[in-house]
Structures are given as structure tokens and as C-alpha cells.
Amino acid sequence: METSLRNHLKGKIPQIVEGSVVSELELETSIGIVSSVITTRSVTDMGLSVGQEVCAVIKATEVGIERC
Amino acid sequence: METSLRNHLKGKIPQIVEGSVVSELELETSIGIVSSVITTRSVTDMGLSVGQEVCAVIKATEVGIERC
Amino acid sequence: METSLRNHLKGKIPQIVEGSVVSELELETSIGIVSSVITTRSVTDMGLSVGQEVCAVIKATEVGIERC
Amino acid sequence: METSLRNHLKGKIPQIVEGSVVSELELETSIGIVSSVITTRSVTDMGLSVGQEVCAVIKATEVGIERC
Amino acid sequence: METSLRNHLKGKIPQIVEGSVVSELELETSIGIVSSVITTRSVTDMGLSVGQEVCAVIKATEVGIERC
Amino acid sequence: METSLRNHLKGKIPQIVEGSVVSELELETSIGIVSSVITTRSVTDMGLSVGQEVCAVIKATEVGIERC
């Protein structure tokens, strides 16, 4: 394994809401929409755009558990 | 909507590794294993155990994006 | 208990600063102002507005300790 | 202001659960118990013990909002 | 020690991108550029501006490890 | 760029404190010690050990700013 970040969720980008500093990026995954807020600089540097397939990445310590 | 936390991933608990302070809890979801670290106190207070169906909950600001 | 998120602080919203992607929301609680940054989408989806009583929710792993 | 970390909650330590790597520390504040997970190394380096008055410190981006 | 936050990286601010709610602040440190997103309110309250020397502060639980 | 995670700090591992669930890993970098808490499962899966050179990875939204 190359990373300690345990959670990687693959999905397609249906929408990017770009702000001046941060952007909201949604991923359409097999388990539903996953929502992410990253810097707009990263959106530009990575060349992210609607329709691309990318992975959401989440550190295990950021994941809570709820009854649902 | 009742919460600002945008990401909820439903899954079944295949395994809990309990430590004295924090525990690692895996969820078997339709998109694969999701890994979570929560306090052992929460595992006890929620009565979490293997086989239960619960939700992983993640704030959008904690979600990064990577090529994969 | 229904959630592993251990910290819930009740307060009234005195002010919302809305940005295009994220918004800053303050809560007037019995212990003082609590400040939160959430997606503007959540502000809309939850129908949050000034004067409402809601809870700030914080995972224990996000809480540091300082002399004060 | 000396820090960008917007939330500081003062309280007394009623209990420390020490693990080998991380410890759970509770603060008895005027708004109720606040729960924190920090490294056991920090507990030692700061000389934290039951009865001391310290502050919980939380970045605004880590604070979600829920109906309650 | 006065804080449980274990990581402090000193640097000079070469650039601030200010948004209405959050701002991106870069620090030029001896190990390279460190990038931070804080509330614009903190930028104002702290009087941060280009050329100042400040510290980035990071909780150890927020730090992942990767091969590089 | 392959990732939205903006901060990567290269260093050598001088010490790993292994717990049953999480481990504390220090990196000796050109800017000083960087401290990280990851799952012990990641330490094992990545084959991390003292003396190896790896990168600390940190999302910009997790980085606060302080006078120092």
C-alpha cells in the first residue's frame, strides 16, 4: 500500500460549484453522491471537470458512525 | 435535512478492533470497505457490534480528491 | 446513543455569512460564540436562518487542548 | 488575536483515559462535557491531570450543524 | 508545553487569496510551501498580510502518511 | 497534479509508537519533527518501519495559523 489514507471512493463528477477560494465537488458513486470541498486551486491544478472519474479520499479518523 | 454533514454511507459491520481509547470499525458497503476510528466509549454507548447495519458520516471539508 | 460524534453544543444563530460555496455560521451558546464553516448548500437544504436554535456537532478527534 | 482557531471552550478535567498512543480527555464546561482525543505524548508533555482547568480548541471547519 | 497541537511550521506569507467566507493562505517555509484555508474573519482579526512571519499549526490526527 | 491534498512534507521515520488501533509516527524533516497518528493497520499494510523516508500529507483545510 502506498498511503495510510484508508478510504477511496471512485465516482464520476456530475457538478462542480466553483468559489474564489474553495469549490464543492460532487462524485456520483455506486453508493450515491459523495460531497467534497477542496481548494479551487486544486480544481485548476488537477484540471478537474464535469464527467471525469476520480476518487474521494478520506482519513479513517474523520469518519463518524451513526444509526440510520 | 436535519444535518449539515453531507456524506452518509450505509454498511454492515464485519469487524471491530477495540483499543483502550479508540476503536477501528469497518463497514462493508456497496462501494467496498469503509474504515472509521471512533472512541471506544462510543462503541460501548451505541452498543455497536459485528453484523449491525449503521452509517458512516463524513463532513464534506474532510474529503479530498485524487486521480485513481 | 444514536451517534459516535460526542460533542453537541446547543445555541442560537445570530449571524450567517453566506459565500458561494461555504458559509460561516455562528452559534450563541451558554459558553460563548461557537463558529462553524459548512457548505452553503447545507444552509439552504436545512433552511437555516438567523434566530433558529441548532446544535454544533464535533468529533472528539478534532478537539485539541491548550492552556488558557 | 493570536490564532485562527476560532473556538476555545474553558473547562475542568474530570477524567483522563490514557491509552498507549492516544488518550481521551473530558472537559467539564459550563455547557456540558466536551470530549477530546489527543496523543498521550501531549498529555505527558503538557503535564495534564484531573482537576486542571484548560481549553478545548476547535477549528471552525471541523464544526458541523444539526437540528437538536 | 502550552498546547496539544503537535505540529508548528514557521513561514512567511507570500500570498493571501481572500474569499468572502474563507481565505487561502500560503506559507513559504524551509521545507516548501504550506497551504492553509482559514476563515476570512481570522485573516482580518489577526491582521494577517503578505510578508508576515507566522506558524501553521496542525493536529497530529490530521496528518496522513504516503510513499513519495 | 494527482491529488487535491496540497501539503506533502518529506522526512525520515525516527520512531513509531504502536498501539493496538492507532500508532504515532514521527517524521524528521528539514523543518523539524512532524507528528502523525494513523491506524496501526496502515503501519502494517504499508510496511512502515524506522529509517524509511516517506511523506506526511495534510489537507489545507486542516491547517490553522498562529502567531509564533
Short mmCIF file of C-alpha atoms in Angstrom, two decimals:
data_model
loop_
_atom_site.label_atom_id
_atom_site.label_comp_id
_atom_site.label_asym_id
_atom_site.label_seq_id
_atom_site.Cartn_x
_atom_site.Cartn_y
_atom_site.Cartn_z
CA MET A 1 0.00 0.00 0.00
CA GLU A 2 1.19 3.49 -0.92
CA THR A 3 -0.91 5.56 1.51
CA SER A 4 -2.24 5.49 5.07
CA LEU A 5 -5.49 7.12 3.90
CA ARG A 6 -7.81 4.11 4.10
CA ASN A 7 -10.92 5.25 2.23
CA HIS A 8 -11.02 5.69 -1.55
CA LEU A 9 -14.42 6.01 -3.26
CA LYS A 10 -14.44 6.10 -7.07
CA GLY A 11 -17.02 8.19 -8.88
CA LYS A 12 -17.85 10.50 -11.77
CA ILE A 13 -18.09 14.28 -11.33
CA PRO A 14 -21.63 15.48 -12.17
CA GLN A 15 -21.12 19.01 -10.90
CA ILE A 16 -18.52 21.48 -9.66
CA VAL A 17 -19.54 24.66 -7.82
CA GLU A 18 -16.52 26.94 -8.03
CA GLY A 19 -15.88 29.65 -5.47
CA SER A 20 -12.98 32.09 -5.36
CA VAL A 21 -11.10 30.04 -2.72
CA VAL A 22 -12.84 26.67 -2.29
CA SER A 23 -15.06 24.60 -4.58
CA GLU A 24 -17.69 21.96 -3.92
CA LEU A 25 -17.27 18.87 -5.98
CA GLU A 26 -19.76 16.02 -6.08
CA LEU A 27 -18.95 12.45 -7.05
CA GLU A 28 -21.62 10.11 -8.38
CA THR A 29 -20.55 6.77 -6.90
CA SER A 30 -22.17 3.34 -6.76
CA ILE A 31 -23.26 4.15 -3.20
CA GLY A 32 -24.70 7.60 -4.01
CA ILE A 33 -23.46 11.17 -4.14
CA VAL A 34 -20.25 11.92 -2.22
CA SER A 35 -19.62 15.60 -1.48
CA SER A 36 -16.19 17.21 -1.18
CA VAL A 37 -14.86 20.71 -0.51
CA ILE A 38 -11.35 21.36 -1.87
CA THR A 39 -9.41 24.47 -2.86
CA THR A 40 -10.28 25.99 -6.22
CA ARG A 41 -6.53 25.99 -6.82
CA SER A 42 -6.63 22.15 -6.70
CA VAL A 43 -9.56 22.07 -9.14
CA THR A 44 -7.41 24.11 -11.53
CA ASP A 45 -4.09 22.33 -10.86
CA MET A 46 -5.69 18.88 -11.31
CA GLY A 47 -7.68 20.02 -14.34
CA LEU A 48 -10.88 18.66 -12.82
CA SER A 49 -14.05 18.96 -14.88
CA VAL A 50 -17.54 17.52 -15.12
CA GLY A 51 -17.64 13.93 -16.42
CA GLN A 52 -14.20 12.87 -15.18
CA GLU A 53 -13.76 9.79 -12.99
CA VAL A 54 -11.77 10.43 -9.80
CA CYS A 55 -11.55 9.14 -6.23
CA ALA A 56 -12.71 10.70 -2.99
CA VAL A 57 -10.09 10.09 -0.30
CA ILE A 58 -10.85 10.18 3.43
CA LYS A 59 -8.72 9.56 6.56
CA ALA A 60 -10.34 6.98 8.86
CA THR A 61 -10.15 9.35 11.87
CA GLU A 62 -12.55 11.73 10.03
CA VAL A 63 -15.30 9.10 9.74
CA GLY A 64 -18.02 9.02 12.42
CA ILE A 65 -20.71 6.36 12.91
CA GLU A 66 -24.46 6.93 13.21
CA ARG A 67 -27.63 4.83 13.42
CA CYS A 68 -29.55 5.17 10.16
CA MET B 1 -32.50 17.97 6.13
CA GLU B 2 -31.51 17.50 9.77
CA THR B 3 -27.72 17.78 9.48
CA SER B 4 -25.04 19.71 7.60
CA LEU B 5 -22.90 16.55 7.38
CA ARG B 6 -23.36 15.71 3.72
CA ASN B 7 -21.98 12.17 3.42
CA HIS B 8 -23.76 9.12 4.85
CA LEU B 9 -22.65 5.65 3.72
CA LYS B 10 -24.72 2.68 4.92
CA GLY B 11 -22.99 -0.61 5.66
CA LYS B 12 -22.73 -3.69 7.85
CA ILE B 13 -20.02 -4.04 10.50
CA PRO B 14 -17.77 -7.05 9.69
CA GLN B 15 -15.18 -6.28 12.33
CA ILE B 16 -14.40 -4.07 15.32
CA VAL B 17 -10.84 -3.74 16.64
CA GLU B 18 -11.23 -2.35 20.16
CA GLY B 19 -8.45 -0.40 21.83
CA SER B 20 -8.50 1.14 25.29
CA VAL B 21 -9.32 4.64 23.97
CA VAL B 22 -10.21 4.38 20.26
CA SER B 23 -11.53 1.54 18.12
CA GLU B 24 -11.33 0.81 14.41
CA LEU B 25 -14.64 -0.07 12.87
CA GLU B 26 -15.08 -1.28 9.32
CA LEU B 27 -18.27 -1.01 7.31
CA GLU B 28 -19.00 -3.35 4.42
CA THR B 29 -20.82 -1.06 1.99
CA SER B 30 -21.97 -1.45 -1.63
CA ILE B 31 -18.86 0.51 -2.67
CA GLY B 32 -16.40 -1.52 -0.57
CA ILE B 33 -14.95 -1.37 2.93
CA VAL B 34 -15.20 2.00 4.71
CA SER B 35 -12.85 2.42 7.68
CA SER B 36 -13.59 4.54 10.76
CA VAL B 37 -11.79 5.37 14.01
CA ILE B 38 -14.08 6.40 16.88
CA THR B 39 -13.78 6.39 20.65
CA THR B 40 -14.24 3.03 22.35
CA ARG B 41 -16.64 4.90 24.63
CA SER B 42 -18.89 5.48 21.58
CA VAL B 43 -18.69 1.80 20.61
CA THR B 44 -19.96 0.98 24.11
CA ASP B 45 -22.51 3.82 24.40
CA MET B 46 -24.02 2.98 20.98
CA GLY B 47 -23.92 -0.76 21.65
CA LEU B 48 -22.13 -1.36 18.35
CA SER B 49 -21.34 -4.96 17.45
CA VAL B 50 -20.44 -7.10 14.44
CA GLY B 51 -23.32 -7.66 12.00
CA GLN B 52 -25.18 -4.41 12.75
CA GLU B 53 -26.11 -2.01 9.94
CA VAL B 54 -25.04 1.60 10.59
CA CYS B 55 -23.95 4.68 8.63
CA ALA B 56 -20.53 6.24 8.21
CA VAL B 57 -20.88 10.03 8.39
CA ILE B 58 -18.31 12.43 6.91
CA LYS B 59 -18.12 16.25 6.68
CA ALA B 60 -17.52 17.41 3.08
CA THR B 61 -14.50 19.51 4.11
CA GLU B 62 -12.72 16.26 5.15
CA VAL B 63 -12.99 14.72 1.67
CA GLY B 64 -10.04 15.12 -0.72
CA ILE B 65 -9.93 14.20 -4.41
CA GLU B 66 -7.33 12.03 -6.17
CA ARG B 67 -6.77 10.54 -9.61
CA CYS B 68 -7.30 6.77 -9.42
CA MET C 1 -26.90 6.78 21.74
CA GLU C 2 -27.52 7.36 18.04
CA THR C 3 -24.17 8.82 17.01
CA SER C 4 -20.44 8.45 17.72
CA LEU C 5 -20.00 12.23 17.45
CA ARG C 6 -19.51 13.06 21.11
CA ASN C 7 -19.84 16.85 21.23
CA HIS C 8 -23.16 18.67 20.72
CA LEU C 9 -23.39 22.35 21.69
CA LYS C 10 -26.83 23.99 21.51
CA GLY C 11 -27.11 27.62 20.51
CA LYS C 12 -28.99 30.31 18.62
CA ILE C 13 -27.80 31.63 15.25
CA PRO C 14 -27.00 35.38 15.50
CA GLN C 15 -25.39 35.61 12.08
CA ILE C 16 -24.78 33.75 8.83
CA VAL C 17 -22.13 34.93 6.36
CA GLU C 18 -23.03 33.24 3.07
CA GLY C 19 -20.42 32.58 0.41
CA SER C 20 -20.95 30.91 -2.95
CA VAL C 21 -19.62 27.53 -1.71
CA VAL C 22 -19.22 27.67 2.08
CA SER C 23 -20.85 29.79 4.78
CA GLU C 24 -19.78 30.83 8.25
CA LEU C 25 -22.38 30.29 10.89
CA GLU C 26 -22.08 31.45 14.46
CA LEU C 27 -23.92 29.94 17.40
CA GLU C 28 -24.58 31.95 20.55
CA THR C 29 -24.28 29.29 23.25
CA SER C 30 -24.18 29.44 27.05
CA ILE C 31 -20.38 29.14 26.84
CA GLY C 32 -19.94 31.88 24.21
CA ILE C 33 -19.84 32.11 20.42
CA VAL C 34 -19.16 28.85 18.55
CA SER C 35 -18.03 29.27 14.95
CA SER C 36 -18.74 26.80 12.14
CA VAL C 37 -17.97 26.59 8.41
CA ILE C 38 -20.38 24.43 6.41
CA THR C 39 -21.43 24.25 2.75
CA THR C 40 -23.87 26.91 1.60
CA ARG C 41 -25.79 24.00 0.12
CA SER C 42 -26.37 22.72 3.69
CA VAL C 43 -27.51 26.17 4.83
CA THR C 44 -30.11 26.05 2.05
CA ASP C 45 -31.07 22.37 2.40
CA MET C 46 -31.54 22.72 6.19
CA GLY C 47 -33.34 26.04 5.83
CA LEU C 48 -31.01 27.65 8.38
CA SER C 49 -31.65 31.28 9.25
CA VAL C 50 -30.84 33.83 11.94
CA GLY C 51 -32.64 33.25 15.24
CA GLN C 52 -33.01 29.46 14.91
CA GLU C 53 -31.77 27.15 17.65
CA VAL C 54 -29.49 24.34 16.40
CA CYS C 55 -26.56 22.24 17.62
CA ALA C 56 -22.90 22.40 16.72
CA VAL C 57 -21.55 18.86 16.36
CA ILE C 58 -17.85 17.98 16.68
CA LYS C 59 -15.92 14.67 16.52
CA ALA C 60 -13.70 14.20 19.60
CA THR C 61 -10.60 13.60 17.45
CA GLU C 62 -10.93 17.19 16.13
CA VAL C 63 -10.66 18.74 19.61
CA GLY C 64 -7.24 19.89 20.81
CA ILE C 65 -6.28 21.04 24.33
CA GLU C 66 -4.49 24.28 25.26
CA ARG C 67 -3.52 26.15 28.43
CA CYS C 68 -5.70 29.25 28.74
CA MET D 1 -5.90 37.76 18.01
CA GLU D 2 -3.03 35.27 18.18
CA THR D 3 -4.66 32.29 16.44
CA SER D 4 -7.00 31.45 13.55
CA LEU D 5 -8.56 28.67 15.62
CA ARG D 6 -11.88 30.30 16.46
CA ASN D 7 -13.33 28.05 19.17
CA HIS D 8 -11.94 27.92 22.71
CA LEU D 9 -14.04 26.28 25.44
CA LYS D 10 -12.74 26.50 29.01
CA GLY D 11 -13.33 23.63 31.41
CA LYS D 12 -12.01 21.43 34.20
CA ILE D 13 -10.69 17.92 33.56
CA PRO D 14 -12.81 15.34 35.45
CA GLN D 15 -11.25 12.31 33.79
CA ILE D 16 -8.40 11.16 31.55
CA VAL D 17 -8.46 7.72 29.91
CA GLU D 18 -4.86 7.05 28.89
CA GLY D 19 -4.01 4.68 26.07
CA SER D 20 -0.55 3.82 24.78
CA VAL D 21 -0.81 6.25 21.82
CA VAL D 22 -3.88 8.45 22.29
CA SER D 23 -5.87 9.49 25.36
CA GLU D 24 -9.45 10.62 25.85
CA LEU D 25 -9.79 13.74 27.90
CA GLU D 26 -13.07 15.19 29.07
CA LEU D 27 -13.66 18.81 29.99
CA GLU D 28 -16.47 19.82 32.33
CA THR D 29 -17.55 23.15 30.86
CA SER D 30 -20.48 25.48 31.56
CA ILE D 31 -22.22 23.98 28.51
CA GLY D 32 -21.62 20.35 29.49
CA ILE D 33 -18.96 17.70 28.90
CA VAL D 34 -16.61 18.31 25.94
CA SER D 35 -14.71 15.26 24.74
CA SER D 36 -11.24 15.32 23.17
CA VAL D 37 -8.80 12.73 21.80
CA ILE D 38 -5.15 13.82 21.83
CA THR D 39 -1.82 11.99 21.85
CA THR D 40 -0.74 10.54 25.16
CA ARG D 41 2.57 12.25 24.45
CA SER D 42 0.74 15.61 24.69
CA VAL D 43 -0.89 14.57 27.98
CA THR D 44 2.61 13.91 29.33
CA ASP D 45 4.35 16.92 27.73
CA MET D 46 1.65 19.32 28.97
CA GLY D 47 1.53 17.67 32.41
CA LEU D 48 -2.27 17.34 32.16
CA SER D 49 -4.05 15.82 35.13
CA VAL D 50 -7.52 15.58 36.66
CA GLY D 51 -8.75 18.84 38.20
CA GLN D 52 -6.78 21.21 35.97
CA GLU D 53 -8.53 23.97 34.04
CA VAL D 54 -7.67 24.04 30.32
CA CYS D 55 -9.28 24.99 27.00
CA ALA D 56 -10.64 22.82 24.21
CA VAL D 57 -9.64 24.32 20.86
CA ILE D 58 -11.50 23.59 17.61
CA LYS D 59 -11.05 24.84 14.01
CA ALA D 60 -14.33 26.22 12.60
CA THR D 61 -14.13 23.94 9.53
CA GLU D 62 -14.45 20.92 11.88
CA VAL D 63 -17.80 22.06 13.30
CA GLY D 64 -20.99 20.69 11.70
CA ILE D 65 -24.57 21.83 12.36
CA GLU D 66 -27.53 19.63 13.30
CA ARG D 67 -31.15 20.09 14.34
CA CYS D 68 -31.47 19.17 18.03
CA MET E 1 4.13 22.74 26.58
CA GLU E 2 1.12 25.01 26.18
CA THR E 3 -0.80 23.09 23.51
CA SER E 4 -1.62 19.53 22.44
CA LEU E 5 -1.33 20.57 18.77
CA ARG E 6 1.97 18.92 17.92
CA ASN E 7 2.90 20.45 14.57
CA HIS E 8 4.03 24.06 14.17
CA LEU E 9 5.69 25.13 10.91
CA LYS E 10 7.10 28.65 10.73
CA GLY E 11 7.00 30.57 7.46
CA LYS E 12 6.48 33.85 5.66
CA ILE E 13 3.22 34.69 3.87
CA PRO E 14 3.86 35.19 0.12
CA GLN E 15 0.19 35.32 -0.85
CA ILE E 16 -3.35 35.52 0.54
CA VAL E 17 -6.34 34.71 -1.66
CA GLU E 18 -9.32 36.25 0.13
CA GLY E 19 -12.84 34.94 -0.35
CA SER E 20 -16.00 36.21 1.30
CA VAL E 21 -16.01 33.42 3.92
CA VAL E 22 -12.68 31.56 3.77
CA SER E 23 -9.23 32.54 2.54
CA GLU E 24 -6.28 30.55 1.26
CA LEU E 25 -3.03 31.47 2.86
CA GLU E 26 0.33 30.13 1.79
CA LEU E 27 3.42 29.95 3.98
CA GLU E 28 6.91 29.87 2.48
CA THR E 29 8.75 27.59 4.91
CA SER E 30 12.20 25.98 4.85
CA ILE E 31 10.52 22.76 3.64
CA GLY E 32 8.49 24.43 0.87
CA ILE E 33 5.05 26.00 0.50
CA VAL E 34 2.48 25.08 3.18
CA SER E 35 -1.13 25.77 2.24
CA SER E 36 -3.88 26.68 4.70
CA VAL E 37 -7.58 27.51 4.48
CA ILE E 38 -8.93 29.64 7.35
CA THR E 39 -11.88 31.97 7.79
CA THR E 40 -11.53 35.42 6.27
CA ARG E 41 -12.70 36.66 9.65
CA SER E 42 -9.48 35.24 11.15
CA VAL E 43 -7.38 36.92 8.46
CA THR E 44 -8.96 40.22 9.49
CA ASP E 45 -8.97 39.63 13.28
CA MET E 46 -5.29 38.57 13.25
CA GLY E 47 -4.33 41.37 10.86
CA LEU E 48 -2.58 38.91 8.56
CA SER E 49 -0.88 40.31 5.48
CA VAL E 50 1.75 39.39 2.90
CA GLY E 51 5.31 39.34 4.27
CA GLN E 52 4.44 38.49 7.86
CA GLU E 53 6.03 35.51 9.61
CA VAL E 54 3.53 33.16 11.27
CA CYS E 55 3.15 29.45 12.12
CA ALA E 56 1.00 26.78 10.52
CA VAL E 57 -0.49 24.59 13.24
CA ILE E 58 -1.73 21.03 12.61
CA LYS E 59 -3.23 18.34 14.90
CA ALA E 60 -1.34 15.03 14.57
CA THR E 61 -4.56 13.10 13.85
CA GLU E 62 -4.96 15.16 10.63
CA VAL E 63 -1.61 14.03 9.22
CA GLY E 64 -1.58 11.01 6.87
CA ILE E 65 1.48 9.16 5.53
CA GLU E 66 2.27 8.35 1.90
CA ARG E 67 5.15 6.86 -0.10
CA CYS E 68 6.82 9.65 -2.09
CA MET F 1 -1.29 17.13 -10.20
CA GLU F 2 -2.66 13.79 -9.00
CA THR F 3 -4.21 14.89 -5.68
CA SER F 4 -6.09 17.78 -4.10
CA LEU F 5 -4.15 17.30 -0.85
CA ARG F 6 -1.87 20.30 -1.04
CA ASN F 7 0.73 19.65 1.67
CA HIS F 8 3.40 16.94 1.36
CA LEU F 9 6.36 17.01 3.77
CA LYS F 10 9.17 14.52 3.17
CA GLY F 11 11.02 13.03 6.13
CA LYS F 12 12.67 10.01 7.71
CA ILE F 13 10.93 7.96 10.43
CA PRO F 14 12.94 8.11 13.68
CA GLN F 15 10.29 6.43 15.81
CA ILE F 16 6.98 4.57 15.68
CA VAL F 17 4.87 4.12 18.83
CA GLU F 18 2.49 1.28 18.01
CA GLY F 19 -0.85 0.92 19.76
CA SER F 20 -3.47 -1.75 19.18
CA VAL F 21 -5.61 0.52 16.96
CA VAL F 22 -3.62 3.67 16.13
CA SER F 23 0.10 4.44 16.06
CA GLU F 24 2.09 7.64 16.42
CA LEU F 25 4.66 8.13 13.75
CA GLU F 26 7.21 10.91 13.72
CA LEU F 27 8.96 12.26 10.65
CA GLU F 28 12.32 14.00 10.87
CA THR F 29 12.01 16.67 8.18
CA SER F 30 14.16 19.63 7.18
CA ILE F 31 11.78 21.86 9.16
CA GLY F 32 11.75 19.70 12.30
CA ILE F 33 9.72 16.80 13.68
CA VAL F 34 6.28 16.26 12.12
CA SER F 35 3.90 14.11 14.16
CA SER F 36 1.20 11.86 12.69
CA VAL F 37 -1.44 9.49 14.09
CA ILE F 38 -2.56 6.77 11.68
CA THR F 39 -4.13 3.33 12.07
CA THR F 40 -1.78 0.54 13.09
CA ARG F 41 -3.35 -1.36 10.21
CA SER F 42 -1.82 1.22 7.83
CA VAL F 43 1.58 0.89 9.52
CA THR F 44 1.39 -2.85 8.81
CA ASP F 45 -0.15 -2.63 5.32
CA MET F 46 2.43 -0.06 4.19
CA GLY F 47 5.29 -1.93 5.87
CA LEU F 48 6.41 1.25 7.63
CA SER F 49 9.50 1.00 9.81
CA VAL F 50 12.13 3.21 11.42
CA GLY F 51 14.62 4.73 8.96
CA GLN F 52 12.29 4.80 5.93
CA GLU F 53 11.69 8.03 4.01
CA VAL F 54 8.00 8.86 3.50
CA CYS F 55 5.76 11.92 3.15
CA ALA F 56 3.33 13.48 5.59
CA VAL F 57 0.18 14.54 3.72
CA ILE F 58 -2.21 17.20 5.02
CA LYS F 59 -5.40 18.75 3.59
CA ALA F 60 -5.20 22.58 3.55
CA THR F 61 -8.49 22.92 5.47
CA GLU F 62 -6.82 21.18 8.45
CA VAL F 63 -4.08 23.79 8.75
CA GLY F 64 -4.59 26.68 11.20
CA ILE F 65 -2.43 29.81 11.56
CA GLU F 66 -0.91 31.18 14.76
CA ARG F 67 1.48 33.95 15.78
CA CYS F 68 4.78 32.39 16.87
#
